[in-house]
Amino acid sequence: MALKIFNTLGGQKETFEPLTPGRVHMYVCGVTVYDSAHLGHCRFLITFDVIYRYLRFLGFDVNYVRNFTDVDDKIIKRANEENASCEAITERYIGEFHQDSGALGLLAPTIEPRATAHIAEIVEMIKRLEAQGLAYRVDGDVFFSVAGFGDYGKLSRKNIDELEAGARVEVDERKRSPLDFALWKSSKPGEPTWESPWGHGRPGWHIECSAMSTKYLGQPFDIHGGGRDLIFPHHENEIAQSEGAYGRPLARFWLHNGFLNINQEKMSKSLGNFFTIREILDDFDPAALRHYFLSSHYRSPMDFSKDGLNEAARATDRIIETLDRVNYWAGYGAPVVADPAVIESFRAEMDDDFNTPRALALIFDEVRSLNRLLDGKKSKGIEERGAALGAICDTLGLLRDGYADRKKQRFLKKTNITIEQIKEFIDLRDQARAAKNWQEADRIRDQLAANGIVLEDTVQGTMWKVK
RNA sequence: GGCGGCGUACCCAAGUGGUUAAGGGAGAGGUCUGCAAAACCUCGAUGCAGCGGUUCGAAUCCGCUCGCCGCCUCCA
């Protein structure tokens, strides 16, 4: 049994073995902090959170680095619009990002480096590239010379000549080739700026990832990830910089997640067709959102819809209900060993390029089996299989703890109904039921149902839940 | 123009050469229940965009056609 991962570099699944036995070094390109994170970001965050969790589940000690791009044209633009400092903007959105991450149940990376805290390393790397003859200065800017790096295009499988022919970018005439990109930009008055051998300026976008990944993970490291759109030019440029500077590979496995579309179009800031993470979490549980993303393979494109998210929410309810039943049945007593056969099946699915849709199918097979056992009042293996199911959910990061409470809280927040009122209705109905006044009991229940509250008569009494 | 991807039941979505095409949601019938809810059971694509081809055998490989999308520019 071995983990196989689809490697963009090479375009096929390859057996994964870390360079250092037992330790995985992983870098994922994070976000530019100039605005609230949206569902598209959510997908890449959850994708790599699951990969991180699964690698840990396999027993690897994972060094997971995910950066913040906190110096960039968009940040400067935003700061100017708000008449605020860039620091104020980036601090605000890094704070928001951490709130969203917490709400989504994302495991914190080992380190979250910021570009502005690594200017020295960036300058050092550019100097190295200059020494290698791969960089050239024009006025106060420094560009990378693509012509000097023979492997350029190997990740995105692009041919330099065709790229030049197809380029419809406004070409900076000072560049030797239209594909050359900025390593260092001279800064205009009012922009963030640092001292450098080339005068005052700031780093280009791509160089920060090269500098920071090398600093924290060495070179080469095991896994480099990000969204599909980063393949070209961002990751291609990172490779050119890092491999050009050090003469050895940057990363061994390159993973890219598919896009989240909406109405067949890419969800993006520029198109304005996005939902922010926080607005979706007002209406949906983070576990449901995660379930929704996991129901599709991470490399496939997805078309977002609230209907789809609602379906995922109902499916999540089903898993949670079963886990609750198991917990009730078993109590929260002594921990048991998770059923090894179930865990093994989970591994088999996930080892195949993190096939979460199949892992979910396994979860539902287990849900059905467990419910059948619980219905039959048979005890054989319930605790072990329940423990396995719980472990699988945890490895996927489905936030099962507090699920029912969160659902109730969202409901109570959106309506003016209080728990006390609901309990009063339940008491009234219980009295009617005790008197076998079924008509009145049903009337109360129907009334609550009309308000989105479902009652369940159980041996422990009447429970309520949100529809 | 170049490169890459997709099209599987009402909806979402696995499967990429070999017994009956996973799983979820919705739907229908049933068991349980005072009635419900939940759960469980049963049903549901002789077919995988279309047409050809390769093969003993294809949703899976090849070719063509149709439809859709992404990257080539900041973007997860």
XYZ file of C-alpha atoms (C1' of nucleotides) in Angstrom:
543
model
C 0.000 0.000 0.000
C 1.539 3.231 -1.075
C 0.372 6.782 -1.477
C 0.073 7.841 -5.076
C -0.157 11.482 -5.993
C -0.837 13.121 -9.323
C 2.183 15.221 -10.123
C 1.581 18.169 -12.432
C 5.266 17.902 -13.260
C 5.043 14.883 -15.514
C 1.283 14.769 -15.639
C 0.722 11.412 -13.992
C 0.242 9.673 -10.676
C 3.477 8.784 -8.947
C 4.235 6.885 -5.776
C 5.032 9.337 -3.034
C 8.024 8.886 -0.786
C 9.420 11.857 1.087
C 13.048 12.749 0.621
C 13.670 12.334 4.328
C 11.989 9.187 5.654
C 9.120 10.040 7.967
C 9.231 13.772 7.257
C 7.330 15.676 4.596
C 8.221 19.184 3.558
C 5.298 20.967 1.945
C 4.822 24.495 0.653
C 1.477 25.867 -0.439
C 1.018 29.275 -2.001
C -1.321 31.190 0.253
C -3.352 34.298 -0.326
C -2.686 37.916 -1.077
C -4.186 39.792 1.823
C -6.041 42.669 0.250
C -9.651 41.526 0.711
C -11.870 38.922 2.370
C -11.297 35.319 1.361
C -13.987 33.790 -0.828
C -15.216 30.301 -1.575
C -12.607 29.798 -4.277
C -9.900 30.285 -1.664
C -11.896 28.045 0.593
C -11.548 25.196 -1.843
C -7.776 25.346 -2.039
C -7.518 25.790 1.709
C -9.638 22.743 2.412
C -7.911 20.708 -0.287
C -4.512 21.224 1.257
C -5.842 20.972 4.791
C -7.080 17.480 3.969
C -3.777 16.585 2.340
C -1.950 17.879 5.409
C -4.238 15.923 7.716
C -3.923 12.761 5.687
C -0.128 12.915 5.569
C -0.153 13.248 9.339
C -2.615 10.393 9.575
C -0.100 8.282 7.657
C 2.393 9.043 10.367
C 4.498 11.655 8.631
C 5.913 14.557 10.525
C 4.839 17.333 8.190
C 6.506 20.681 7.891
C 3.732 22.690 6.248
C 4.491 26.213 5.086
C 1.812 28.496 3.689
C 2.678 32.098 3.007
C 0.913 35.415 3.062
C 1.642 37.763 0.196
C 1.589 41.087 1.994
C 3.267 43.339 -0.533
C 1.611 43.644 -3.912
C -0.016 46.039 -6.359
C -3.535 45.160 -5.234
C -2.698 45.883 -1.628
C -1.233 49.242 -2.581
C -4.315 50.025 -4.622
C -6.600 49.092 -1.767
C -4.608 51.153 0.688
C -4.807 54.169 -1.601
C -8.546 53.744 -2.025
C -9.069 53.667 1.702
C -6.414 56.225 2.434
C -4.882 53.700 4.790
C -1.437 52.206 5.127
C -0.595 48.914 3.500
C 0.151 47.513 6.941
C -3.344 48.405 8.109
C -4.831 46.571 5.139
C -2.709 43.468 5.458
C -3.126 43.244 9.222
C -6.875 43.474 8.847
C -7.134 40.722 6.265
C -4.616 38.454 7.921
C -6.780 38.746 11.017
C -9.884 37.937 9.003
C -8.130 35.052 7.361
C -7.267 33.545 10.710
C -10.860 33.909 11.864
C -12.103 32.182 8.732
C -9.487 29.466 9.097
C -10.602 28.810 12.635
C -14.243 28.655 11.623
C -13.439 26.251 8.805
C -11.476 24.018 11.122
C -8.243 24.387 9.203
C -5.193 23.051 10.949
C -2.620 25.795 11.327
C 0.416 25.366 9.088
C 3.750 24.873 10.803
C 4.625 28.391 9.763
C 2.903 31.204 7.873
C 5.687 33.413 6.605
C 5.046 36.874 5.228
C 6.891 38.283 2.268
C 7.687 41.554 4.014
C 9.478 39.707 6.787
C 11.831 38.065 4.302
C 13.212 40.927 2.259
C 16.782 40.019 3.192
C 16.358 36.474 1.852
C 14.699 37.805 -1.277
C 17.495 40.276 -1.936
C 20.015 37.527 -1.351
C 18.350 35.299 -3.916
C 18.173 38.022 -6.533
C 21.873 38.728 -6.018
C 22.526 35.056 -6.579
C 20.535 35.142 -9.811
C 22.504 38.169 -10.942
C 25.711 36.311 -10.226
C 24.447 33.418 -12.343
C 23.706 35.785 -15.193
C 20.001 35.096 -14.979
C 18.953 38.574 -13.936
C 19.478 42.006 -15.424
C 18.845 45.540 -14.275
C 16.894 48.176 -16.097
C 16.694 51.481 -14.265
C 15.776 50.436 -10.731
C 14.082 47.212 -11.750
C 15.543 43.750 -11.916
C 14.187 41.145 -14.309
C 14.673 37.423 -14.618
C 15.952 36.386 -18.009
C 13.904 33.447 -19.176
C 16.208 32.832 -22.112
C 18.940 31.819 -19.677
C 16.927 29.045 -18.102
C 16.651 26.120 -20.480
C 13.901 24.283 -18.617
C 11.481 27.186 -18.728
C 8.002 25.845 -19.409
C 8.558 22.333 -18.099
C 5.812 22.497 -15.479
C 3.088 23.975 -17.656
C 4.408 22.203 -20.738
C 4.549 25.394 -22.664
C 6.806 26.171 -25.511
C 8.530 29.515 -25.170
C 8.193 30.372 -28.834
C 4.502 29.708 -28.878
C 4.048 31.723 -25.744
C 5.739 34.681 -27.327
C 3.609 34.305 -30.407
C 0.447 34.152 -28.367
C 1.296 36.827 -25.853
C -1.328 39.478 -25.638
C 0.161 41.180 -22.666
C 1.149 44.765 -22.825
C 4.846 44.252 -23.137
C 7.255 46.271 -21.109
C 9.635 47.348 -23.853
C 12.558 47.386 -21.476
C 12.409 43.629 -21.071
C 14.605 41.461 -23.264
C 11.832 38.940 -23.661
C 8.117 39.446 -23.040
C 8.265 36.430 -20.742
C 10.863 37.944 -18.462
C 9.379 38.890 -15.136
C 10.215 41.292 -12.350
C 12.313 40.116 -9.441
C 12.563 43.564 -7.949
C 10.530 46.670 -8.681
C 11.612 50.207 -7.959
C 9.059 51.836 -5.728
C 7.129 54.988 -6.368
C 6.666 57.565 -3.625
C 4.233 56.368 -0.993
C 4.673 52.698 -1.797
C 6.235 50.164 0.559
C 9.958 50.262 0.000
C 13.171 48.638 1.120
C 16.829 49.310 0.594
C 18.568 47.093 -1.894
C 21.631 46.945 -4.118
C 19.349 48.229 -6.888
C 18.012 51.180 -4.977
C 14.769 51.528 -3.081
C 12.144 49.072 -4.149
C 10.013 46.070 -3.387
C 10.030 42.421 -4.432
C 8.195 41.042 -7.454
C 5.488 38.532 -6.751
C 7.162 35.241 -7.579
C 10.444 35.654 -5.750
C 8.965 35.574 -2.259
C 7.851 31.955 -2.588
C 11.242 30.896 -3.864
C 13.031 32.665 -1.038
C 10.725 31.504 1.729
C 10.351 27.895 0.632
C 14.114 27.524 0.418
C 14.581 29.114 3.808
C 12.084 26.915 5.643
C 12.130 23.712 3.649
C 15.432 23.548 1.857
C 15.746 22.595 -1.764
C 14.477 20.350 -3.131
C 11.486 19.747 -0.890
C 8.659 17.230 -1.255
C 5.408 18.935 -2.138
C 4.517 22.276 -3.630
C 0.849 23.109 -4.000
C -1.605 25.744 -5.074
C -4.520 26.489 -7.366
C -4.446 25.490 -11.020
C -4.093 29.063 -12.134
C -0.746 29.293 -10.412
C 0.856 26.726 -12.709
C 1.593 29.440 -15.172
C 3.262 31.748 -14.719
C 3.711 31.751 -10.950
C 5.000 28.240 -10.338
C 6.881 28.163 -13.610
C 8.661 31.308 -12.500
C 9.377 29.936 -9.050
C 11.040 26.960 -10.658
C 13.094 29.174 -12.921
C 14.248 31.325 -10.005
C 15.008 28.609 -7.503
C 16.526 26.130 -9.875
C 18.400 28.885 -11.629
C 19.792 30.166 -8.356
C 20.762 26.844 -6.806
C 21.169 24.491 -9.729
C 18.940 21.812 -8.279
C 15.217 20.979 -8.365
C 12.823 23.126 -6.378
C 10.123 20.643 -5.484
C 9.479 17.015 -6.338
C 5.687 16.861 -6.385
C 3.518 19.673 -7.717
C -0.148 19.531 -6.770
C -2.862 21.787 -8.106
C -6.496 21.936 -7.193
C -9.273 22.565 -9.692
C -11.318 25.702 -9.721
C -14.551 26.570 -8.128
C -16.849 27.952 -10.774
C -20.226 29.490 -10.432
C -22.691 29.389 -13.289
C -19.941 27.847 -15.426
C -17.614 30.740 -14.787
C -14.598 30.924 -12.564
C -15.428 32.452 -9.212
C -13.212 35.456 -8.864
C -12.904 38.897 -7.455
C -12.687 40.518 -10.846
C -15.911 38.940 -12.098
C -17.689 39.801 -8.875
C -19.414 36.420 -8.801
C -18.163 35.271 -5.434
C -19.389 34.469 -1.967
C -17.097 35.203 0.916
C -16.373 32.401 3.328
C -17.936 34.289 6.201
C -21.229 34.960 4.482
C -21.612 31.288 3.568
C -20.797 30.236 7.122
C -23.709 32.347 8.339
C -26.036 29.890 6.644
C -24.101 26.652 6.445
C -22.058 24.573 8.782
C -18.320 24.361 8.113
C -18.663 20.579 8.117
C -21.258 20.790 5.353
C -19.077 23.139 3.338
C -16.141 20.801 3.693
C -18.298 17.826 2.794
C -19.396 19.675 -0.302
C -15.832 20.229 -1.450
C -14.784 16.682 -0.620
C -17.647 15.219 -2.626
C -15.742 16.159 -5.752
C -12.146 15.188 -6.481
C -9.740 18.026 -5.682
C -8.405 18.241 -9.232
C -11.815 18.468 -10.913
C -13.518 21.741 -11.570
C -16.635 22.295 -9.487
C -19.655 24.398 -10.193
C -20.830 25.991 -6.977
C -24.492 26.087 -6.097
C -26.351 26.588 -2.865
C -28.565 23.655 -3.820
C -25.484 21.476 -3.933
C -24.362 22.829 -0.596
C -27.785 22.066 0.855
C -27.523 18.493 -0.362
C -24.126 18.204 1.270
C -25.599 19.596 4.474
C -28.294 16.925 4.520
C -25.733 14.240 3.820
C -23.601 15.580 6.652
C -26.616 15.419 8.963
C -26.828 11.733 8.230
C -23.210 11.082 9.221
C -23.500 13.141 12.374
C -26.740 11.444 13.425
C -25.091 8.077 13.185
C -22.002 9.172 15.094
C -24.289 10.570 17.782
C -26.165 7.301 17.935
C -22.911 5.397 18.329
C -21.742 7.751 21.055
C -25.024 7.418 22.876
C -24.886 3.670 22.579
C -21.264 3.369 23.637
C -21.137 6.250 26.035
C -18.028 8.364 26.183
C -16.149 5.806 28.176
C -12.929 3.987 27.521
C -11.424 4.557 24.102
C -11.481 1.600 21.792
C -9.293 0.622 18.899
C -10.699 1.720 15.581
C -11.668 -1.197 13.374
C -8.503 -1.859 11.356
C -10.364 -3.178 8.318
C -12.328 0.059 7.986
C -9.227 2.165 8.454
C -7.464 0.081 5.830
C -10.277 0.686 3.348
C -10.055 4.387 4.020
C -6.348 4.316 3.342
C -6.851 2.456 0.109
C -9.157 5.187 -1.168
C -7.098 8.101 0.050
C -3.835 6.585 -1.133
C -5.186 6.950 -4.643
C -4.441 10.640 -5.066
C -6.596 11.660 -2.105
C -9.812 10.269 -3.511
C -12.179 11.929 -1.067
C -15.370 11.089 -3.015
C -14.578 7.437 -2.537
C -13.711 8.036 1.091
C -17.153 9.597 1.521
C -18.749 6.601 -0.157
C -16.965 4.420 2.388
C -18.250 6.638 5.174
C -21.821 6.142 3.997
C -21.366 2.412 3.689
C -20.220 2.434 7.299
C -23.076 4.701 8.333
C -25.548 2.234 6.918
C -23.844 -0.758 8.542
C -23.678 0.953 11.894
C -27.314 2.005 11.789
C -28.283 -1.516 10.939
C -26.337 -2.841 13.906
C -27.803 -0.197 16.184
C -31.329 -0.909 14.959
C -30.803 -4.592 15.554
C -29.564 -3.984 19.067
C -26.534 -6.030 18.178
C -23.330 -4.968 19.775
C -20.757 -6.747 17.687
C -18.149 -4.250 16.575
C -20.191 -1.107 17.039
C -17.640 0.660 19.171
C -14.699 -0.279 16.975
C -16.459 0.637 13.773
C -17.821 3.803 15.305
C -14.315 4.734 16.391
C -13.070 4.100 12.852
C -15.800 6.268 11.406
C -14.913 9.018 13.848
C -11.236 8.760 13.006
C -11.984 8.999 9.298
C -14.145 12.069 9.790
C -11.406 13.667 11.842
C -8.798 12.917 9.213
C -10.974 14.612 6.635
C -11.538 17.467 9.048
C -15.310 17.171 9.204
C -16.097 19.136 12.320
C -18.440 16.747 14.047
C -18.084 18.051 17.597
C -20.768 20.593 18.368
C -22.458 20.129 15.006
C -26.007 19.977 16.353
C -25.395 22.923 18.646
C -23.986 25.046 15.850
C -27.009 24.242 13.755
C -29.314 25.305 16.538
C -27.345 28.467 17.167
C -27.541 29.480 13.519
C -31.256 28.810 13.593
C -31.934 30.733 16.786
C -29.860 33.622 15.522
C -31.831 33.868 12.303
C -35.236 33.621 13.944
C -36.684 35.290 16.989
C -37.472 31.977 18.581
C -35.864 31.128 21.909
C -35.005 27.763 23.378
C -37.386 28.517 26.238
C -40.279 28.996 23.831
C -39.515 25.749 22.097
C -39.352 23.929 25.409
C -42.698 25.399 26.375
C -44.279 24.033 23.222
C -42.697 20.660 23.836
C -44.100 20.626 27.384
C -47.565 21.537 26.157
C -47.404 18.809 23.564
C -46.162 16.274 26.104
C -49.163 17.081 28.283
C -51.477 16.588 25.328
C -49.773 13.332 24.479
C -50.051 12.120 28.045
C -53.771 12.794 27.790
C -53.813 11.021 24.433
C -55.032 14.213 22.876
C -53.308 13.386 19.596
C -55.030 16.124 17.673
C -53.619 18.847 19.917
C -50.207 17.179 20.067
C -50.016 17.009 16.292
C -51.220 20.575 15.952
C -48.330 21.802 18.113
C -45.853 19.678 16.251
C -47.089 20.894 12.883
C -46.885 24.444 14.050
C -43.280 23.999 15.104
C -42.550 22.220 11.853
C -43.894 25.192 9.950
C -41.232 27.215 11.740
C -38.467 24.822 10.813
C -38.377 22.819 14.021
C -38.669 19.049 13.939
C -39.624 17.025 16.993
C -38.519 13.483 17.612
C -40.166 11.318 20.219
C -37.512 9.073 21.664
C -37.217 6.894 24.727
C -35.309 9.717 26.369
C -38.175 12.082 25.742
C -38.935 14.526 22.983
C -35.932 16.054 21.251
C -36.020 18.989 18.884
C -33.808 19.784 16.009
C -33.603 22.156 13.119
C -34.999 20.887 9.877
C -3.585 30.505 -32.606
C -0.972 27.170 -28.721
C -1.586 23.941 -24.433
C -4.835 21.295 -21.039
C -9.449 19.465 -19.171
C -14.608 18.042 -19.150
C -19.532 15.761 -21.024
C -21.898 9.089 -16.425
C -29.386 8.342 -13.753
C -34.020 13.956 -11.971
C -29.504 16.641 -9.430
C -24.308 16.095 -7.422
C -20.461 12.572 -8.312
C -16.732 8.049 -8.300
C -15.046 4.608 -11.728
C -10.246 5.247 -17.004
C -9.887 -2.440 -20.399
C -12.890 -7.665 -17.726
C -18.222 -10.696 -13.044
C -24.532 -7.217 -11.326
C -21.551 1.084 -13.656
C -19.687 3.267 -6.224
C -21.748 6.827 -2.917
C -24.912 11.075 -1.674
C -29.369 14.185 -2.485
C -34.319 14.132 -4.366
C -38.423 10.572 -5.565
C -41.729 5.938 -5.091
C -43.279 1.675 -2.080
C -42.668 -0.872 2.631
C -41.056 -1.890 8.138
C -41.058 0.703 12.814
C -44.257 4.586 15.272
C -50.641 6.799 18.494
C -49.206 9.685 14.133
C -44.547 11.571 12.844
C -39.147 12.197 12.665
C -34.787 9.334 12.395
C -33.294 4.565 10.985
C -33.752 0.163 8.091
C -35.543 -2.677 3.587
C -36.983 -2.493 -1.671
C -37.109 0.158 -6.475
C -34.353 3.292 -9.740
C -28.798 4.334 -15.847
C -29.059 -3.067 -20.528
C -26.252 2.135 -20.373
C -21.768 6.271 -19.556
C -22.553 13.410 -25.423
C -22.915 11.316 -30.785
C -20.775 8.318 -34.718
C -17.072 5.001 -36.281
C -12.730 1.853 -35.064
C -9.141 -1.419 -32.107
C -10.133 -5.780 -28.835
C -12.419 -12.223 -27.004
C -14.141 -7.908 -24.094
C -14.548 -0.444 -23.631
C -17.824 4.414 -19.929
C -12.573 3.267 -19.885
C -7.846 2.898 -25.779
C -7.843 5.393 -31.015
C -10.232 8.756 -34.756
C -13.922 12.192 -36.100
C -18.248 15.305 -34.743
C -21.121 18.222 -31.255
C -21.360 20.951 -26.595
C -18.833 23.221 -22.320
C -14.646 25.063 -19.553
C -9.641 26.504 -17.935
C -4.578 28.444 -18.792
C -1.605 31.383 -22.228
C -2.604 38.514 -18.113
C -3.281 39.659 -11.550
C -5.821 35.302 -9.782
C -6.537 29.566 -5.053
